[in-house]
Amino acid sequence: MAITAAMVKELRETTGAGMMDAKKALVENDGNMEASIDWLRTKGLAKAAKKSDRVAAEGLIGVAVDGGRGVAIEINSETDFVAKNEDFQQLVRDVARIALQTGESVEVVKAADLNGDTVENVINGTIARIGENMTFRRMHLLEGTTVVSYVHNSAAEGMGKIGVLVALNGPADKAQEIGKQFAMHIAATAPLSLSEATMDATVVERELQVQTAKALEENATAAKPKPEQVIHNNIIPGRMKKFLAENTLLGQAFVINPDLTVEQAAKEAGVEITGFARVAVGEGVEKKEEDFAAEVAKTLAG
């Protein structure tokens, strides 16, 4: 029978499935609505779509490295419990591997082949099996002469709550050895940028405005105010220098030897850090907070 737009709309509203999936279900089942619903449920598409409005702010970071190329991916789940699920961990492992091979963007990876199906379909299948919404939210690709990885709060090999990649130039053996230490440092300190030159100008400007207002206010209420020229020429530049030292990787005190900056430690080891990535689970995701009464009301409303 002919499949109409109204039929597709009805099936979408009933199941929450995507338009193309709803149309395919109707075609496969000769327009039979109930059979189409069952078909979507069998494929896991209705279940996945129904859960798509639930916030997925837990999950795992997966990392994979091959020589001078490394990738860190984030796959979110609704609860931290799922991070311990072997099925979910295998998904993270597989997607990280595919991302390392084909990764240009999340969308490219989603469309890539994974065991004869697309990555996106495999994720939907995992959602159906485990029963929680999941989101392949982001990935970071890093290239260099040598790329070293580190995972903090590891749930399994190559995955955890924080994933770090560091790209280095220099002898491979030395880069591997000290690169792991630099990666652990990055996990602990979360620098905003590699150096002052790569720092976001808006971040620097905002900090300058804050430090200027703070210094002028402190000076105005001091028992012995300093000349305003001293504030602008000495106090504020000094505070900005400290801010940059604390928030740029190369300027930070190396956690393993605080007498050296990271840049100095790299030089002593005969290597140069050319880039890094630090990806933590749930960064920037706003979790929904609902009281119990609201949750019950929402459930009763369907």
GROMACS .gro file of C-alpha atoms in nm:
model
  302
    1MET     CA    1   0.000   0.000   0.000
    2ALA     CA    2   0.105   0.364  -0.045
    3ILE     CA    3   0.292   0.512   0.250
    4THR     CA    4   0.165   0.864   0.326
    5ALA     CA    5   0.331   1.147   0.517
    6ALA     CA    6   0.050   1.129   0.773
    7MET     CA    7   0.133   0.762   0.842
    8VAL     CA    8   0.500   0.843   0.889
    9LYS     CA    9   0.410   1.129   1.123
   10GLU     CA   10   0.183   0.907   1.331
   11LEU     CA   11   0.449   0.638   1.367
   12ARG     CA   12   0.713   0.893   1.459
   13GLU     CA   13   0.489   1.040   1.730
   14THR     CA   14   0.403   0.696   1.865
   15THR     CA   15   0.758   0.560   1.879
   16GLY     CA   16   0.987   0.863   1.875
   17ALA     CA   17   1.177   0.706   1.584
   18GLY     CA   18   1.344   0.915   1.315
   19MET     CA   19   1.159   1.002   0.994
   20MET     CA   20   1.360   0.772   0.766
   21ASP     CA   21   1.340   0.484   1.015
   22ALA     CA   22   0.963   0.531   1.049
   23LYS     CA   23   0.918   0.533   0.671
   24LYS     CA   24   1.135   0.223   0.629
   25ALA     CA   25   0.936   0.041   0.899
   26LEU     CA   26   0.607   0.116   0.720
   27VAL     CA   27   0.747   0.006   0.385
   28GLU     CA   28   0.882  -0.317   0.533
   29ASN     CA   29   0.542  -0.392   0.691
   30ASP     CA   30   0.308  -0.282   0.410
   31GLY     CA   31   0.178   0.012   0.611
   32ASN     CA   32   0.067  -0.195   0.911
   33MET     CA   33   0.111   0.043   1.205
   34GLU     CA   34   0.131  -0.218   1.483
   35ALA     CA   35   0.374  -0.434   1.286
   36SER     CA   36   0.583  -0.126   1.211
   37ILE     CA   37   0.599  -0.039   1.582
   38ASP     CA   38   0.713  -0.392   1.660
   39TRP     CA   39   0.969  -0.374   1.376
   40LEU     CA   40   1.117  -0.054   1.520
   41ARG     CA   41   1.127  -0.203   1.870
   42THR     CA   42   1.298  -0.513   1.735
   43LYS     CA   43   1.563  -0.298   1.570
   44GLY     CA   44   1.606  -0.099   1.891
   45LEU     CA   45   1.518   0.224   1.710
   46ALA     CA   46   1.203   0.311   1.900
   47LYS     CA   47   1.364   0.243   2.236
   48ALA     CA   48   1.668   0.451   2.150
   49ALA     CA   49   1.460   0.742   2.025
   50LYS     CA   50   1.232   0.741   2.329
   51LYS     CA   51   1.533   0.786   2.553
   52SER     CA   52   1.693   1.062   2.346
   53ASP     CA   53   1.561   1.341   2.568
   54ARG     CA   54   1.737   1.206   2.874
   55VAL     CA   55   2.066   1.371   2.956
   56ALA     CA   56   2.372   1.152   2.910
   57ALA     CA   57   2.643   1.314   3.123
   58GLU     CA   58   2.828   1.008   3.252
   59GLY     CA   59   3.019   0.755   3.046
   60LEU     CA   60   3.379   0.702   2.938
   61ILE     CA   61   3.664   0.860   2.747
   62GLY     CA   62   3.835   0.618   2.510
   63VAL     CA   63   4.186   0.676   2.377
   64ALA     CA   64   4.379   0.506   2.099
   65VAL     CA   65   4.726   0.580   1.963
   66ASP     CA   66   4.927   0.458   1.666
   67GLY     CA   67   5.272   0.616   1.635
   68GLY     CA   68   5.226   0.982   1.555
   69ARG     CA   69   4.847   0.979   1.562
   70GLY     CA   70   4.617   0.966   1.861
   71VAL     CA   71   4.248   1.010   1.928
   72ALA     CA   72   4.033   1.066   2.235
   73ILE     CA   73   3.658   1.008   2.212
   74GLU     CA   74   3.375   1.065   2.458
   75ILE     CA   75   3.070   0.841   2.471
   76ASN     CA   76   2.821   0.946   2.734
   77SER     CA   77   2.563   0.745   2.923
   78GLU     CA   78   2.295   0.842   3.172
   79THR     CA   79   2.447   0.669   3.475
   80ASP     CA   80   2.797   0.595   3.593
   81PHE     CA   81   2.696   0.232   3.643
   82VAL     CA   82   2.697   0.174   3.267
   83ALA     CA   83   3.067   0.262   3.251
   84LYS     CA   84   3.131  -0.074   3.420
   85ASN     CA   85   2.924  -0.264   3.163
   86GLU     CA   86   3.141  -0.481   2.935
   87ASP     CA   87   2.910  -0.420   2.638
   88PHE     CA   88   2.946  -0.043   2.678
   89GLN     CA   89   3.322  -0.070   2.726
   90GLN     CA   90   3.351  -0.273   2.406
   91LEU     CA   91   3.155  -0.003   2.224
   92VAL     CA   92   3.397   0.266   2.349
   93ARG     CA   93   3.694   0.049   2.250
   94ASP     CA   94   3.556  -0.014   1.900
   95VAL     CA   95   3.459   0.348   1.833
   96ALA     CA   96   3.803   0.471   1.948
   97ARG     CA   97   3.966   0.225   1.708
   98ILE     CA   98   3.750   0.337   1.416
   99ALA     CA   99   3.803   0.704   1.505
  100LEU     CA  100   4.181   0.652   1.497
  101GLN     CA  101   4.153   0.505   1.147
  102THR     CA  102   3.896   0.734   0.989
  103GLY     CA  103   3.847   1.018   1.233
  104GLU     CA  104   3.790   1.357   1.079
  105SER     CA  105   3.478   1.436   1.282
  106VAL     CA  106   3.212   1.269   1.494
  107GLU     CA  107   2.979   1.257   1.194
  108VAL     CA  108   3.240   1.088   0.974
  109VAL     CA  109   3.304   0.825   1.241
  110LYS     CA  110   2.931   0.766   1.293
  111ALA     CA  111   2.897   0.682   0.924
  112ALA     CA  112   3.204   0.454   0.922
  113ASP     CA  113   3.181   0.075   0.906
  114LEU     CA  114   3.194  -0.127   1.228
  115ASN     CA  115   3.154  -0.502   1.187
  116GLY     CA  116   2.935  -0.465   0.882
  117ASP     CA  117   2.715  -0.184   1.011
  118THR     CA  118   2.756   0.188   1.071
  119VAL     CA  119   2.897   0.308   1.400
  120GLU     CA  120   2.574   0.501   1.459
  121ASN     CA  121   2.362   0.188   1.420
  122VAL     CA  122   2.592  -0.008   1.650
  123ILE     CA  123   2.550   0.264   1.914
  124ASN     CA  124   2.170   0.244   1.875
  125GLY     CA  125   2.189  -0.132   1.913
  126THR     CA  126   2.387  -0.094   2.235
  127ILE     CA  127   2.129   0.153   2.364
  128ALA     CA  128   1.858  -0.105   2.304
  129ARG     CA  129   2.049  -0.384   2.479
  130ILE     CA  130   2.160  -0.184   2.783
  131GLY     CA  131   1.850   0.033   2.814
  132GLU     CA  132   2.015   0.373   2.858
  133ASN     CA  133   2.057   0.666   2.627
  134MET     CA  134   2.411   0.710   2.495
  135THR     CA  135   2.573   0.988   2.299
  136PHE     CA  136   2.892   0.986   2.095
  137ARG     CA  137   2.948   1.351   2.179
  138ARG     CA  138   3.295   1.450   2.067
  139MET     CA  139   3.640   1.343   1.960
  140HIS     CA  140   3.983   1.503   1.950
  141LEU     CA  141   4.247   1.397   1.700
  142LEU     CA  142   4.613   1.482   1.767
  143GLU     CA  143   4.911   1.427   1.541
  144GLY     CA  144   5.285   1.470   1.594
  145THR     CA  145   5.617   1.293   1.567
  146THR     CA  146   5.522   1.091   1.875
  147VAL     CA  147   5.184   1.086   2.049
  148VAL     CA  148   5.152   0.953   2.403
  149SER     CA  149   4.827   0.881   2.586
  150TYR     CA  150   4.717   0.851   2.948
  151VAL     CA  151   4.384   0.762   3.108
  152HIS     CA  152   4.292   0.873   3.458
  153ASN     CA  153   4.038   0.684   3.673
  154SER     CA  154   4.070   0.391   3.436
  155ALA     CA  155   3.769   0.161   3.397
  156ALA     CA  156   3.953  -0.070   3.156
  157GLU     CA  157   4.259  -0.047   2.934
  158GLY     CA  158   4.243   0.265   2.718
  159MET     CA  159   3.934   0.416   2.879
  160GLY     CA  160   3.842   0.613   3.189
  161LYS     CA  161   3.705   0.941   3.319
  162ILE     CA  162   3.984   1.161   3.180
  163GLY     CA  163   4.180   1.097   2.862
  164VAL     CA  164   4.498   1.284   2.770
  165LEU     CA  165   4.702   1.297   2.449
  166VAL     CA  166   5.043   1.466   2.419
  167ALA     CA  167   5.230   1.526   2.093
  168LEU     CA  168   5.609   1.559   2.109
  169ASN     CA  169   5.906   1.609   1.879
  170GLY     CA  170   6.238   1.444   1.958
  171PRO     CA  171   6.379   1.093   2.007
  172ALA     CA  172   6.091   0.846   2.029
  173ASP     CA  173   6.220   0.662   2.337
  174LYS     CA  174   6.264   0.983   2.535
  175ALA     CA  175   5.932   1.119   2.410
  176GLN     CA  176   5.751   0.804   2.525
  177GLU     CA  177   5.915   0.805   2.868
  178ILE     CA  178   5.863   1.166   2.968
  179GLY     CA  179   5.549   1.201   2.756
  180LYS     CA  180   5.360   0.976   2.998
  181GLN     CA  181   5.469   1.202   3.285
  182PHE     CA  182   5.354   1.511   3.095
  183ALA     CA  183   5.020   1.342   3.022
  184MET     CA  184   4.970   1.268   3.392
  185HIS     CA  185   5.060   1.630   3.469
  186ILE     CA  186   4.796   1.752   3.221
  187ALA     CA  187   4.532   1.525   3.373
  188ALA     CA  188   4.603   1.676   3.715
  189THR     CA  189   4.638   2.045   3.625
  190ALA     CA  190   4.400   2.089   3.326
  191PRO     CA  191   4.593   2.370   3.151
  192LEU     CA  192   4.389   2.603   2.932
  193SER     CA  193   4.640   2.611   2.648
  194LEU     CA  194   4.986   2.500   2.541
  195SER     CA  195   5.144   2.845   2.570
  196GLU     CA  196   5.063   3.214   2.597
  197ALA     CA  197   5.065   3.234   2.217
  198THR     CA  198   4.787   2.975   2.190
  199MET     CA  199   4.573   3.106   2.476
  200ASP     CA  200   4.226   3.225   2.375
  201ALA     CA  201   4.248   3.605   2.352
  202THR     CA  202   3.902   3.649   2.505
  203VAL     CA  203   4.009   3.450   2.812
  204VAL     CA  204   4.318   3.668   2.852
  205GLU     CA  205   4.118   3.989   2.807
  206ARG     CA  206   3.857   3.881   3.060
  207GLU     CA  207   4.126   3.797   3.316
  208LEU     CA  208   4.297   4.131   3.253
  209GLN     CA  209   3.972   4.316   3.322
  210VAL     CA  210   3.918   4.120   3.643
  211GLN     CA  211   4.273   4.175   3.769
  212THR     CA  212   4.266   4.545   3.678
  213ALA     CA  213   3.940   4.609   3.863
  214LYS     CA  214   4.058   4.404   4.160
  215ALA     CA  215   4.395   4.580   4.185
  216LEU     CA  216   4.245   4.928   4.158
  217GLU     CA  217   3.979   4.850   4.420
  218GLU     CA  218   4.237   4.706   4.660
  219ASN     CA  219   4.459   5.007   4.610
  220ALA     CA  220   4.174   5.251   4.669
  221THR     CA  221   4.100   5.097   5.010
  222ALA     CA  222   4.463   5.045   5.114
  223ALA     CA  223   4.607   5.233   5.412
  224LYS     CA  224   4.889   5.354   5.190
  225PRO     CA  225   4.772   5.360   4.828
  226LYS     CA  226   5.038   5.318   4.560
  227PRO     CA  227   5.060   5.553   4.261
  228GLU     CA  228   4.823   5.437   3.986
  229GLN     CA  229   5.121   5.407   3.751
  230VAL     CA  230   5.267   5.137   3.976
  231ILE     CA  231   4.939   4.945   3.966
  232HIS     CA  232   4.926   4.947   3.586
  233ASN     CA  233   5.299   4.897   3.521
  234ASN     CA  234   5.386   4.646   3.794
  235ILE     CA  235   5.098   4.495   3.991
  236ILE     CA  236   4.863   4.405   3.706
  237PRO     CA  237   5.137   4.272   3.470
  238GLY     CA  238   5.271   4.063   3.760
  239ARG     CA  239   4.931   3.908   3.823
  240MET     CA  240   4.880   3.838   3.453
  241LYS     CA  241   5.221   3.672   3.435
  242LYS     CA  242   5.119   3.447   3.724
  243PHE     CA  243   4.785   3.367   3.557
  244LEU     CA  244   4.956   3.264   3.234
  245ALA     CA  245   5.217   3.059   3.418
  246GLU     CA  246   4.947   2.869   3.606
  247ASN     CA  247   4.721   2.810   3.306
  248THR     CA  248   4.957   2.735   3.016
  249LEU     CA  249   5.111   2.389   3.000
  250LEU     CA  250   5.461   2.507   2.915
  251GLY     CA  251   5.455   2.770   3.189
  252GLN     CA  252   5.327   2.545   3.468
  253ALA     CA  253   5.552   2.406   3.740
  254PHE     CA  254   5.610   2.040   3.653
  255VAL     CA  255   5.426   1.834   3.915
  256ILE     CA  256   5.701   1.571   3.927
  257ASN     CA  257   5.973   1.835   3.976
  258PRO     CA  258   5.818   2.173   4.072
  259ASP     CA  259   6.160   2.340   4.047
  260LEU     CA  260   6.121   2.320   3.670
  261THR     CA  261   5.851   2.441   3.438
  262VAL     CA  262   5.709   2.185   3.197
  263GLU     CA  263   5.892   2.363   2.916
  264GLN     CA  264   6.224   2.336   3.102
  265ALA     CA  265   6.163   1.970   3.184
  266ALA     CA  266   6.094   1.896   2.817
  267LYS     CA  267   6.412   2.076   2.712
  268GLU     CA  268   6.619   1.881   2.965
  269ALA     CA  269   6.475   1.557   2.825
  270GLY     CA  270   6.560   1.661   2.470
  271VAL     CA  271   6.200   1.683   2.349
  272GLU     CA  272   5.950   1.952   2.253
  273ILE     CA  273   5.578   1.944   2.332
  274THR     CA  274   5.385   2.050   2.022
  275GLY     CA  275   5.028   1.991   2.134
  276PHE     CA  276   4.797   1.822   2.380
  277ALA     CA  277   4.435   1.732   2.444
  278ARG     CA  278   4.259   1.671   2.774
  279VAL     CA  279   3.905   1.532   2.753
  280ALA     CA  280   3.700   1.469   3.068
  281VAL     CA  281   3.362   1.296   3.087
  282GLY     CA  282   3.065   1.531   3.096
  283GLU     CA  283   3.251   1.859   3.041
  284GLY     CA  284   3.001   2.123   2.938
  285VAL     CA  285   2.698   1.897   2.975
  286GLU     CA  286   2.422   2.044   3.188
  287LYS     CA  287   2.258   1.768   3.390
  288LYS     CA  288   1.884   1.788   3.438
  289GLU     CA  289   1.779   1.820   3.800
  290GLU     CA  290   1.419   1.717   3.867
  291ASP     CA  291   1.252   1.667   4.202
  292PHE     CA  292   1.068   1.342   4.267
  293ALA     CA  293   0.722   1.492   4.224
  294ALA     CA  294   0.815   1.638   3.886
  295GLU     CA  295   0.959   1.306   3.775
  296VAL     CA  296   0.640   1.120   3.874
  297ALA     CA  297   0.422   1.379   3.700
  298LYS     CA  298   0.633   1.349   3.386
  299THR     CA  299   0.604   0.970   3.394
  300LEU     CA  300   0.226   0.979   3.439
  301ALA     CA  301   0.197   1.225   3.151
  302GLY     CA  302   0.358   0.965   2.929
   0.00000   0.00000   0.00000
